[in-house]
């Protein structure tokens, strides 16, 4: 049976982004660089980074809150408009932990997450598990998280290459 996602409010803290897709045809290569010249016929904006993580959680039926940082520009306005109907954007992380069942740290290395340990300790003090999607070469900043989810290349950048699954498990346990 499926878990009751609607009973698991999730707070996502991290780097919010706007993913912008340009669609169109191409018929030639640029004379200045080896890239195709595209006649843009459609531009599509979608929430990216931590905003995409929060939307995916909300799509599962879980109440999702998002805390992040944006600039003050057209892209930030487009992102806010995309999220307005799906998430309640609020500001104080400590207040947001009230009633939360899971904290997700969605780190894309863009600078929104500078207080990893503060967030982890605040969540742990309230008995809230912390899931961290790490970035960078220093996983010690996620110490105390319940689970970290690096992809294979991020993991191997920290622990070295893995020759097989046993090696991967051994290095993961040591980490």
Short mmCIF file of N, CA and C in Angstrom, two decimals:
data_model
loop_
_atom_site.label_atom_id
_atom_site.label_comp_id
_atom_site.label_asym_id
_atom_site.label_seq_id
_atom_site.Cartn_x
_atom_site.Cartn_y
_atom_site.Cartn_z
N UNK A 1 0.83 -1.18 0.00
CA UNK A 1 0.00 0.00 0.00
C UNK A 1 0.88 1.25 0.00
N UNK A 2 0.34 2.31 -0.51
CA UNK A 2 1.08 3.58 -0.60
C UNK A 2 1.02 4.31 0.74
N UNK A 3 2.11 4.99 1.11
CA UNK A 3 2.09 5.79 2.33
C UNK A 3 1.10 6.93 2.20
N UNK A 4 0.62 7.43 3.34
CA UNK A 4 -0.32 8.57 3.37
C UNK A 4 0.49 9.87 3.30
N UNK A 5 0.84 10.25 2.07
CA UNK A 5 1.64 11.46 1.88
C UNK A 5 0.92 12.70 2.39
N UNK A 6 -0.41 12.68 2.34
CA UNK A 6 -1.16 13.85 2.78
C UNK A 6 -1.02 14.11 4.27
N UNK A 7 -0.48 13.14 5.00
CA UNK A 7 -0.28 13.30 6.44
C UNK A 7 1.18 13.56 6.80
N UNK A 8 1.98 13.91 5.81
CA UNK A 8 3.41 14.12 6.03
C UNK A 8 3.85 15.46 5.47
N UNK A 9 3.58 16.56 6.18
CA UNK A 9 4.04 17.87 5.70
C UNK A 9 5.57 17.90 5.58
N UNK A 10 6.04 18.44 4.46
CA UNK A 10 7.47 18.48 4.17
C UNK A 10 7.90 19.93 3.96
N UNK A 11 9.03 20.28 4.56
CA UNK A 11 9.64 21.59 4.33
C UNK A 11 10.87 21.37 3.47
N UNK A 12 10.94 22.07 2.34
CA UNK A 12 12.11 22.02 1.44
C UNK A 12 12.83 23.36 1.59
N UNK A 13 14.11 23.30 1.93
CA UNK A 13 14.94 24.49 2.04
C UNK A 13 16.09 24.32 1.06
N UNK A 14 16.31 25.32 0.21
CA UNK A 14 17.42 25.17 -0.71
C UNK A 14 17.43 26.19 -1.82
N UNK A 15 18.17 25.84 -2.86
CA UNK A 15 18.39 26.73 -4.00
C UNK A 15 17.23 26.61 -4.98
N UNK A 16 16.42 27.65 -5.05
CA UNK A 16 15.33 27.67 -6.02
C UNK A 16 15.85 28.28 -7.31
N UNK A 17 15.35 27.75 -8.41
CA UNK A 17 15.80 28.20 -9.73
C UNK A 17 14.62 28.26 -10.68
N UNK A 18 14.82 28.94 -11.75
CA UNK A 18 13.87 28.93 -12.85
C UNK A 18 14.53 28.22 -14.01
N UNK A 19 13.93 27.13 -14.45
CA UNK A 19 14.41 26.43 -15.64
C UNK A 19 13.66 27.00 -16.84
N UNK A 20 14.38 27.53 -17.80
CA UNK A 20 13.76 28.15 -18.98
C UNK A 20 14.13 27.32 -20.20
N UNK A 21 13.11 26.86 -20.91
CA UNK A 21 13.31 26.04 -22.10
C UNK A 21 12.92 26.84 -23.33
N UNK A 22 13.79 26.85 -24.32
CA UNK A 22 13.53 27.51 -25.58
C UNK A 22 13.31 26.42 -26.62
N UNK A 23 12.17 26.47 -27.27
CA UNK A 23 11.82 25.46 -28.27
C UNK A 23 11.80 26.11 -29.66
N UNK A 24 12.30 25.39 -30.63
CA UNK A 24 12.28 25.90 -31.99
C UNK A 24 13.10 25.03 -32.92
N UNK A 25 13.00 25.33 -34.16
CA UNK A 25 13.72 24.55 -35.16
C UNK A 25 15.08 25.14 -35.46
N UNK A 26 15.91 24.32 -36.07
CA UNK A 26 17.24 24.77 -36.48
C UNK A 26 17.50 24.28 -37.90
N UNK A 27 18.18 25.12 -38.66
CA UNK A 27 18.46 24.72 -40.04
C UNK A 27 19.91 24.95 -40.43
N UNK A 28 20.70 25.52 -39.51
CA UNK A 28 22.10 25.77 -39.84
C UNK A 28 22.95 25.84 -38.58
N UNK A 29 24.25 25.81 -38.77
CA UNK A 29 25.23 25.95 -37.69
C UNK A 29 25.76 27.39 -37.72
N UNK A 30 25.95 27.96 -36.54
CA UNK A 30 26.45 29.32 -36.43
C UNK A 30 27.84 29.43 -37.05
N UNK A 31 28.12 30.53 -37.78
CA UNK A 31 29.46 30.71 -38.34
C UNK A 31 30.48 31.11 -37.26
N UNK A 32 30.00 31.61 -36.08
CA UNK A 32 30.90 32.06 -35.02
C UNK A 32 31.31 30.94 -34.06
N UNK A 33 30.50 29.89 -33.98
CA UNK A 33 30.79 28.80 -33.04
C UNK A 33 30.09 27.54 -33.54
N UNK A 34 30.58 26.38 -33.15
CA UNK A 34 29.95 25.13 -33.62
C UNK A 34 28.67 24.79 -32.84
N UNK A 35 27.69 25.67 -32.96
CA UNK A 35 26.40 25.45 -32.29
C UNK A 35 25.28 25.72 -33.28
N UNK A 36 24.16 25.03 -33.11
CA UNK A 36 23.04 25.29 -34.02
C UNK A 36 22.39 26.65 -33.75
N UNK A 37 21.92 27.28 -34.80
CA UNK A 37 21.15 28.51 -34.69
C UNK A 37 19.69 28.10 -34.60
N UNK A 38 19.01 28.51 -33.53
CA UNK A 38 17.63 28.10 -33.27
C UNK A 38 16.70 29.28 -33.47
N UNK A 39 15.63 29.06 -34.22
CA UNK A 39 14.58 30.06 -34.34
C UNK A 39 13.59 29.76 -33.21
N UNK A 40 13.66 30.54 -32.13
CA UNK A 40 12.85 30.29 -30.94
C UNK A 40 11.39 30.58 -31.26
N UNK A 41 10.56 29.56 -31.08
CA UNK A 41 9.13 29.69 -31.35
C UNK A 41 8.31 29.66 -30.07
N UNK A 42 8.89 29.10 -29.01
CA UNK A 42 8.16 28.99 -27.75
C UNK A 42 9.16 29.01 -26.59
N UNK A 43 8.83 29.75 -25.52
CA UNK A 43 9.64 29.76 -24.30
C UNK A 43 8.78 29.21 -23.18
N UNK A 44 9.33 28.25 -22.46
CA UNK A 44 8.60 27.60 -21.36
C UNK A 44 9.40 27.75 -20.07
N UNK A 45 8.77 28.31 -19.04
CA UNK A 45 9.40 28.45 -17.73
C UNK A 45 8.84 27.40 -16.78
N UNK A 46 9.74 26.76 -16.03
CA UNK A 46 9.34 25.76 -15.03
C UNK A 46 10.15 25.98 -13.76
N UNK A 47 9.54 25.72 -12.60
CA UNK A 47 10.31 25.79 -11.36
C UNK A 47 11.42 24.73 -11.39
N UNK A 48 12.63 25.12 -10.98
CA UNK A 48 13.76 24.20 -10.97
C UNK A 48 14.42 24.16 -9.61
N UNK A 49 15.42 23.32 -9.48
CA UNK A 49 16.15 23.19 -8.23
C UNK A 49 15.23 22.76 -7.10
N UNK A 50 15.36 23.43 -5.95
CA UNK A 50 14.55 23.10 -4.78
C UNK A 50 13.06 23.33 -5.04
N UNK A 51 12.73 24.27 -5.91
CA UNK A 51 11.32 24.51 -6.24
C UNK A 51 10.72 23.30 -6.95
N UNK A 52 11.49 22.67 -7.82
CA UNK A 52 11.03 21.46 -8.49
C UNK A 52 10.86 20.32 -7.48
N UNK A 53 11.79 20.21 -6.53
CA UNK A 53 11.68 19.19 -5.48
C UNK A 53 10.38 19.37 -4.71
N UNK A 54 10.08 20.62 -4.32
CA UNK A 54 8.85 20.89 -3.57
C UNK A 54 7.61 20.57 -4.40
N UNK A 55 7.62 20.91 -5.68
CA UNK A 55 6.48 20.60 -6.54
C UNK A 55 6.28 19.09 -6.69
N UNK A 56 7.37 18.35 -6.79
CA UNK A 56 7.26 16.88 -6.88
C UNK A 56 6.67 16.30 -5.61
N UNK A 57 7.07 16.83 -4.47
CA UNK A 57 6.52 16.38 -3.19
C UNK A 57 5.03 16.70 -3.13
N UNK A 58 4.67 17.91 -3.54
CA UNK A 58 3.25 18.30 -3.55
C UNK A 58 2.45 17.43 -4.51
N UNK A 59 3.05 17.04 -5.63
CA UNK A 59 2.36 16.18 -6.60
C UNK A 59 2.03 14.81 -6.00
N UNK A 60 2.81 14.38 -5.02
CA UNK A 60 2.52 13.12 -4.33
C UNK A 60 1.37 13.25 -3.33
N UNK A 61 0.96 14.50 -3.10
CA UNK A 61 -0.14 14.75 -2.17
C UNK A 61 0.29 15.23 -0.81
N UNK A 62 1.59 15.40 -0.60
CA UNK A 62 2.07 15.88 0.70
C UNK A 62 2.02 17.39 0.74
N UNK A 63 1.62 17.96 1.88
CA UNK A 63 1.71 19.41 2.02
C UNK A 63 3.19 19.81 1.97
N UNK A 64 3.55 20.69 1.05
CA UNK A 64 4.95 21.08 0.87
C UNK A 64 5.10 22.58 1.06
N UNK A 65 6.09 22.95 1.85
CA UNK A 65 6.48 24.35 2.02
C UNK A 65 7.88 24.51 1.46
N UNK A 66 8.19 25.69 0.96
CA UNK A 66 9.46 25.94 0.31
C UNK A 66 10.07 27.22 0.86
N UNK A 67 11.35 27.15 1.22
CA UNK A 67 12.10 28.34 1.62
C UNK A 67 13.34 28.41 0.75
N UNK A 68 13.54 29.55 0.13
CA UNK A 68 14.70 29.74 -0.72
C UNK A 68 14.94 31.21 -0.95
N UNK A 69 15.88 31.51 -1.81
CA UNK A 69 16.24 32.89 -2.11
C UNK A 69 16.19 33.08 -3.62
N UNK A 70 15.61 34.20 -4.03
CA UNK A 70 15.62 34.55 -5.45
C UNK A 70 16.13 35.98 -5.60
N UNK A 71 16.41 36.35 -6.81
CA UNK A 71 16.75 37.73 -7.09
C UNK A 71 15.47 38.55 -7.20
N UNK A 72 15.62 39.80 -7.54
CA UNK A 72 14.47 40.69 -7.73
C UNK A 72 14.43 41.06 -9.21
N UNK A 73 13.94 40.10 -10.02
CA UNK A 73 13.96 40.30 -11.45
C UNK A 73 12.81 39.55 -12.11
N UNK A 74 12.77 39.59 -13.41
CA UNK A 74 11.69 38.95 -14.18
C UNK A 74 11.66 37.46 -13.96
N UNK A 75 12.82 36.82 -13.87
CA UNK A 75 12.86 35.37 -13.66
C UNK A 75 12.26 35.01 -12.30
N UNK A 76 12.54 35.82 -11.27
CA UNK A 76 11.97 35.56 -9.95
C UNK A 76 10.46 35.73 -9.98
N UNK A 77 9.97 36.72 -10.72
CA UNK A 77 8.52 36.91 -10.85
C UNK A 77 7.89 35.71 -11.54
N UNK A 78 8.52 35.22 -12.59
CA UNK A 78 7.99 34.05 -13.31
C UNK A 78 7.96 32.83 -12.40
N UNK A 79 9.02 32.64 -11.62
CA UNK A 79 9.08 31.52 -10.69
C UNK A 79 7.98 31.63 -9.64
N UNK A 80 7.81 32.81 -9.06
CA UNK A 80 6.77 33.01 -8.05
C UNK A 80 5.38 32.74 -8.64
N UNK A 81 5.15 33.18 -9.87
CA UNK A 81 3.86 32.93 -10.51
C UNK A 81 3.63 31.44 -10.73
N UNK A 82 4.69 30.71 -11.08
CA UNK A 82 4.56 29.26 -11.29
C UNK A 82 4.24 28.53 -10.00
N UNK A 83 4.75 29.04 -8.90
CA UNK A 83 4.56 28.36 -7.61
C UNK A 83 3.34 28.83 -6.84
N UNK A 84 2.82 30.00 -7.19
CA UNK A 84 1.75 30.62 -6.39
C UNK A 84 0.58 29.68 -6.13
N UNK A 85 0.16 28.95 -7.13
CA UNK A 85 -0.99 28.08 -6.96
C UNK A 85 -0.68 26.77 -6.26
N UNK A 86 0.60 26.39 -6.15
CA UNK A 86 0.94 25.06 -5.64
C UNK A 86 1.51 25.07 -4.23
N UNK A 87 2.19 26.17 -3.79
CA UNK A 87 2.88 26.18 -2.50
C UNK A 87 2.63 27.47 -1.76
N UNK A 88 2.67 27.36 -0.44
CA UNK A 88 2.63 28.56 0.40
C UNK A 88 4.07 28.94 0.69
N UNK A 89 4.55 30.03 0.11
CA UNK A 89 5.92 30.47 0.35
C UNK A 89 5.94 31.33 1.61
N UNK A 90 6.77 30.92 2.56
CA UNK A 90 6.89 31.66 3.81
C UNK A 90 8.35 31.85 4.12
N UNK A 91 8.65 32.61 5.18
CA UNK A 91 10.02 33.00 5.38
C UNK A 91 10.80 32.44 6.54
N UNK A 92 10.23 32.20 7.69
CA UNK A 92 11.00 31.83 8.86
C UNK A 92 11.11 30.32 9.02
N UNK A 93 12.31 29.79 8.84
CA UNK A 93 12.53 28.34 8.87
C UNK A 93 12.14 27.77 10.23
N UNK A 94 12.53 28.42 11.32
CA UNK A 94 12.23 27.89 12.65
C UNK A 94 10.72 27.76 12.85
N UNK A 95 9.97 28.77 12.44
CA UNK A 95 8.51 28.71 12.55
C UNK A 95 7.93 27.62 11.65
N UNK A 96 8.52 27.44 10.49
CA UNK A 96 8.01 26.45 9.54
C UNK A 96 8.19 25.02 10.03
N UNK A 97 9.11 24.79 10.95
CA UNK A 97 9.32 23.43 11.45
C UNK A 97 8.14 22.94 12.28
N UNK A 98 7.31 23.85 12.76
CA UNK A 98 6.12 23.45 13.53
C UNK A 98 5.19 22.66 12.62
N UNK A 99 4.89 21.43 13.01
CA UNK A 99 3.97 20.59 12.26
C UNK A 99 4.60 19.85 11.09
N UNK A 100 5.89 20.06 10.86
CA UNK A 100 6.58 19.41 9.75
C UNK A 100 6.98 18.00 10.16
N UNK A 101 6.87 17.06 9.24
CA UNK A 101 7.27 15.67 9.50
C UNK A 101 8.64 15.34 8.91
N UNK A 102 9.06 16.09 7.86
CA UNK A 102 10.34 15.84 7.19
C UNK A 102 10.90 17.18 6.71
N UNK A 103 12.24 17.34 6.87
CA UNK A 103 12.94 18.49 6.32
C UNK A 103 13.83 17.99 5.19
N UNK A 104 13.72 18.61 4.01
CA UNK A 104 14.57 18.28 2.87
C UNK A 104 15.50 19.46 2.61
N UNK A 105 16.81 19.19 2.61
CA UNK A 105 17.79 20.20 2.23
C UNK A 105 18.18 19.92 0.78
N UNK A 106 17.72 20.79 -0.11
CA UNK A 106 17.93 20.62 -1.55
C UNK A 106 19.05 21.56 -1.98
N UNK A 107 20.27 21.07 -1.90
CA UNK A 107 21.46 21.89 -2.09
C UNK A 107 21.98 21.74 -3.52
N UNK A 108 21.98 22.84 -4.26
CA UNK A 108 22.53 22.86 -5.61
C UNK A 108 23.83 23.65 -5.65
N UNK A 109 24.34 24.01 -4.47
CA UNK A 109 25.61 24.72 -4.40
C UNK A 109 25.56 26.15 -4.90
N UNK A 110 24.38 26.77 -4.88
CA UNK A 110 24.24 28.13 -5.39
C UNK A 110 24.26 29.19 -4.28
N UNK A 111 24.31 28.73 -3.01
CA UNK A 111 24.49 29.69 -1.92
C UNK A 111 23.31 29.91 -1.00
N UNK A 112 22.13 29.40 -1.31
CA UNK A 112 20.98 29.60 -0.42
C UNK A 112 21.17 28.87 0.91
N UNK A 113 21.80 27.72 0.87
CA UNK A 113 22.04 26.94 2.09
C UNK A 113 23.43 27.25 2.62
N UNK A 114 23.48 28.06 3.65
CA UNK A 114 24.76 28.37 4.29
C UNK A 114 24.76 27.91 5.74
N UNK A 115 23.62 27.50 6.23
CA UNK A 115 23.49 27.14 7.64
C UNK A 115 23.00 25.70 7.79
N UNK A 116 23.62 24.79 7.09
CA UNK A 116 23.22 23.38 7.11
C UNK A 116 23.08 22.84 8.53
N UNK A 117 24.11 23.06 9.35
CA UNK A 117 24.11 22.50 10.69
C UNK A 117 23.02 23.10 11.57
N UNK A 118 22.77 24.40 11.45
CA UNK A 118 21.68 25.02 12.20
C UNK A 118 20.34 24.37 11.87
N UNK A 119 20.10 24.17 10.59
CA UNK A 119 18.84 23.57 10.16
C UNK A 119 18.73 22.12 10.64
N UNK A 120 19.81 21.36 10.49
CA UNK A 120 19.80 19.95 10.90
C UNK A 120 19.57 19.85 12.40
N UNK A 121 20.28 20.66 13.18
CA UNK A 121 20.13 20.60 14.64
C UNK A 121 18.74 21.05 15.09
N UNK A 122 18.19 22.08 14.45
CA UNK A 122 16.84 22.53 14.80
C UNK A 122 15.81 21.45 14.52
N UNK A 123 15.94 20.78 13.38
CA UNK A 123 15.00 19.71 13.03
C UNK A 123 15.16 18.52 13.98
N UNK A 124 16.40 18.13 14.24
CA UNK A 124 16.64 16.98 15.13
C UNK A 124 16.11 17.25 16.53
N UNK A 125 16.21 18.51 17.00
CA UNK A 125 15.70 18.87 18.33
C UNK A 125 14.20 18.66 18.42
N UNK A 126 13.52 18.73 17.27
CA UNK A 126 12.07 18.53 17.23
C UNK A 126 11.71 17.12 16.78
N UNK A 127 12.73 16.25 16.61
CA UNK A 127 12.47 14.87 16.19
C UNK A 127 12.08 14.74 14.73
N UNK A 128 12.49 15.71 13.92
CA UNK A 128 12.15 15.72 12.49
C UNK A 128 13.31 15.14 11.69
N UNK A 129 13.07 14.08 10.90
CA UNK A 129 14.15 13.55 10.06
C UNK A 129 14.56 14.56 8.98
N UNK A 130 15.85 14.54 8.64
CA UNK A 130 16.40 15.45 7.65
C UNK A 130 16.97 14.64 6.49
N UNK A 131 16.49 14.92 5.28
CA UNK A 131 17.01 14.31 4.05
C UNK A 131 17.82 15.39 3.33
N UNK A 132 19.05 15.08 2.96
CA UNK A 132 19.90 16.07 2.30
C UNK A 132 20.34 15.56 0.94
N UNK A 133 20.08 16.36 -0.09
CA UNK A 133 20.59 16.09 -1.42
C UNK A 133 21.83 16.97 -1.56
N UNK A 134 23.04 16.38 -1.40
CA UNK A 134 24.25 17.18 -1.23
C UNK A 134 24.84 17.67 -2.55
N UNK A 135 25.67 18.68 -2.39
CA UNK A 135 26.46 19.21 -3.50
C UNK A 135 27.82 19.57 -2.95
N UNK A 136 28.83 19.49 -3.76
CA UNK A 136 30.17 19.89 -3.34
C UNK A 136 31.00 18.72 -2.87
N UNK A 137 32.14 19.03 -2.32
CA UNK A 137 33.10 17.99 -1.92
C UNK A 137 33.25 17.89 -0.42
N UNK A 138 32.39 18.55 0.34
CA UNK A 138 32.47 18.49 1.80
C UNK A 138 31.13 18.03 2.34
N UNK A 139 31.01 16.71 2.53
CA UNK A 139 29.75 16.17 3.06
C UNK A 139 29.65 16.34 4.56
N UNK A 140 30.73 16.80 5.24
CA UNK A 140 30.66 16.97 6.69
C UNK A 140 29.63 18.03 7.08
N UNK A 141 29.29 18.94 6.16
CA UNK A 141 28.28 19.96 6.48
C UNK A 141 26.89 19.35 6.65
N UNK A 142 26.72 18.10 6.21
CA UNK A 142 25.43 17.41 6.35
C UNK A 142 25.43 16.45 7.55
N UNK A 143 26.49 16.51 8.38
CA UNK A 143 26.59 15.62 9.53
C UNK A 143 25.33 15.74 10.39
N UNK A 144 24.78 14.60 10.76
CA UNK A 144 23.58 14.59 11.58
C UNK A 144 22.31 14.41 10.77
N UNK A 145 22.39 14.56 9.45
CA UNK A 145 21.21 14.33 8.61
C UNK A 145 20.83 12.85 8.70
N UNK A 146 19.55 12.56 8.59
CA UNK A 146 19.08 11.18 8.65
C UNK A 146 19.51 10.40 7.43
N UNK A 147 19.57 11.07 6.28
CA UNK A 147 19.90 10.42 5.02
C UNK A 147 20.47 11.45 4.07
N UNK A 148 21.56 11.11 3.37
CA UNK A 148 22.06 11.96 2.29
C UNK A 148 21.94 11.16 1.00
N UNK A 149 21.64 11.87 -0.10
CA UNK A 149 21.34 11.18 -1.36
C UNK A 149 22.21 11.70 -2.51
N UNK A 150 23.53 11.51 -2.43
CA UNK A 150 24.34 11.93 -3.57
C UNK A 150 24.14 10.99 -4.75
N UNK A 151 24.33 11.51 -5.96
CA UNK A 151 24.36 10.59 -7.09
C UNK A 151 25.74 9.92 -7.11
N UNK A 152 25.95 8.97 -7.98
CA UNK A 152 27.18 8.19 -7.96
C UNK A 152 28.42 9.05 -8.17
N UNK A 153 28.37 9.99 -9.11
CA UNK A 153 29.57 10.80 -9.35
C UNK A 153 29.86 11.71 -8.16
N UNK A 154 28.83 12.26 -7.51
CA UNK A 154 29.05 13.07 -6.31
C UNK A 154 29.65 12.22 -5.19
N UNK A 155 29.15 10.99 -5.04
CA UNK A 155 29.63 10.08 -4.01
C UNK A 155 31.09 9.71 -4.25
N UNK A 156 31.41 9.33 -5.50
CA UNK A 156 32.77 8.92 -5.83
C UNK A 156 33.76 10.09 -5.75
N UNK A 157 33.28 11.32 -5.93
CA UNK A 157 34.16 12.48 -5.77
C UNK A 157 34.63 12.61 -4.32
N UNK A 158 33.85 12.10 -3.39
CA UNK A 158 34.19 12.16 -1.97
C UNK A 158 35.01 10.95 -1.53
N UNK A 159 34.57 9.75 -1.92
CA UNK A 159 35.16 8.51 -1.39
C UNK A 159 36.11 7.81 -2.36
N UNK A 160 36.19 8.28 -3.58
CA UNK A 160 36.99 7.60 -4.60
C UNK A 160 36.13 6.64 -5.39
N UNK A 161 36.69 6.13 -6.46
CA UNK A 161 35.95 5.22 -7.35
C UNK A 161 35.51 3.95 -6.65
N UNK A 162 34.39 3.42 -7.08
CA UNK A 162 33.85 2.17 -6.54
C UNK A 162 33.91 1.10 -7.63
N UNK A 163 34.51 -0.03 -7.31
CA UNK A 163 34.68 -1.08 -8.30
C UNK A 163 33.47 -1.98 -8.44
N UNK A 164 32.70 -2.12 -7.36
CA UNK A 164 31.50 -2.96 -7.40
C UNK A 164 30.54 -2.53 -6.29
N UNK A 165 29.41 -3.21 -6.19
CA UNK A 165 28.40 -2.83 -5.21
C UNK A 165 28.92 -2.99 -3.77
N UNK A 166 29.70 -4.05 -3.51
CA UNK A 166 30.26 -4.25 -2.17
C UNK A 166 31.15 -3.08 -1.78
N UNK A 167 31.98 -2.63 -2.71
CA UNK A 167 32.86 -1.49 -2.49
C UNK A 167 32.03 -0.23 -2.20
N UNK A 168 30.97 -0.05 -2.96
CA UNK A 168 30.08 1.10 -2.78
C UNK A 168 29.45 1.09 -1.39
N UNK A 169 28.94 -0.06 -0.96
CA UNK A 169 28.31 -0.18 0.35
C UNK A 169 29.32 0.04 1.46
N UNK A 170 30.50 -0.53 1.32
CA UNK A 170 31.55 -0.37 2.34
C UNK A 170 31.95 1.09 2.48
N UNK A 171 32.19 1.77 1.35
CA UNK A 171 32.58 3.18 1.39
C UNK A 171 31.43 4.05 1.90
N UNK A 172 30.20 3.69 1.57
CA UNK A 172 29.04 4.43 2.06
C UNK A 172 28.92 4.33 3.57
N UNK A 173 29.11 3.13 4.11
CA UNK A 173 29.02 2.93 5.56
C UNK A 173 30.13 3.70 6.27
N UNK A 174 31.33 3.71 5.67
CA UNK A 174 32.45 4.45 6.27
C UNK A 174 32.19 5.95 6.25
N UNK A 175 31.60 6.42 5.18
CA UNK A 175 31.30 7.85 5.07
C UNK A 175 30.29 8.26 6.13
#
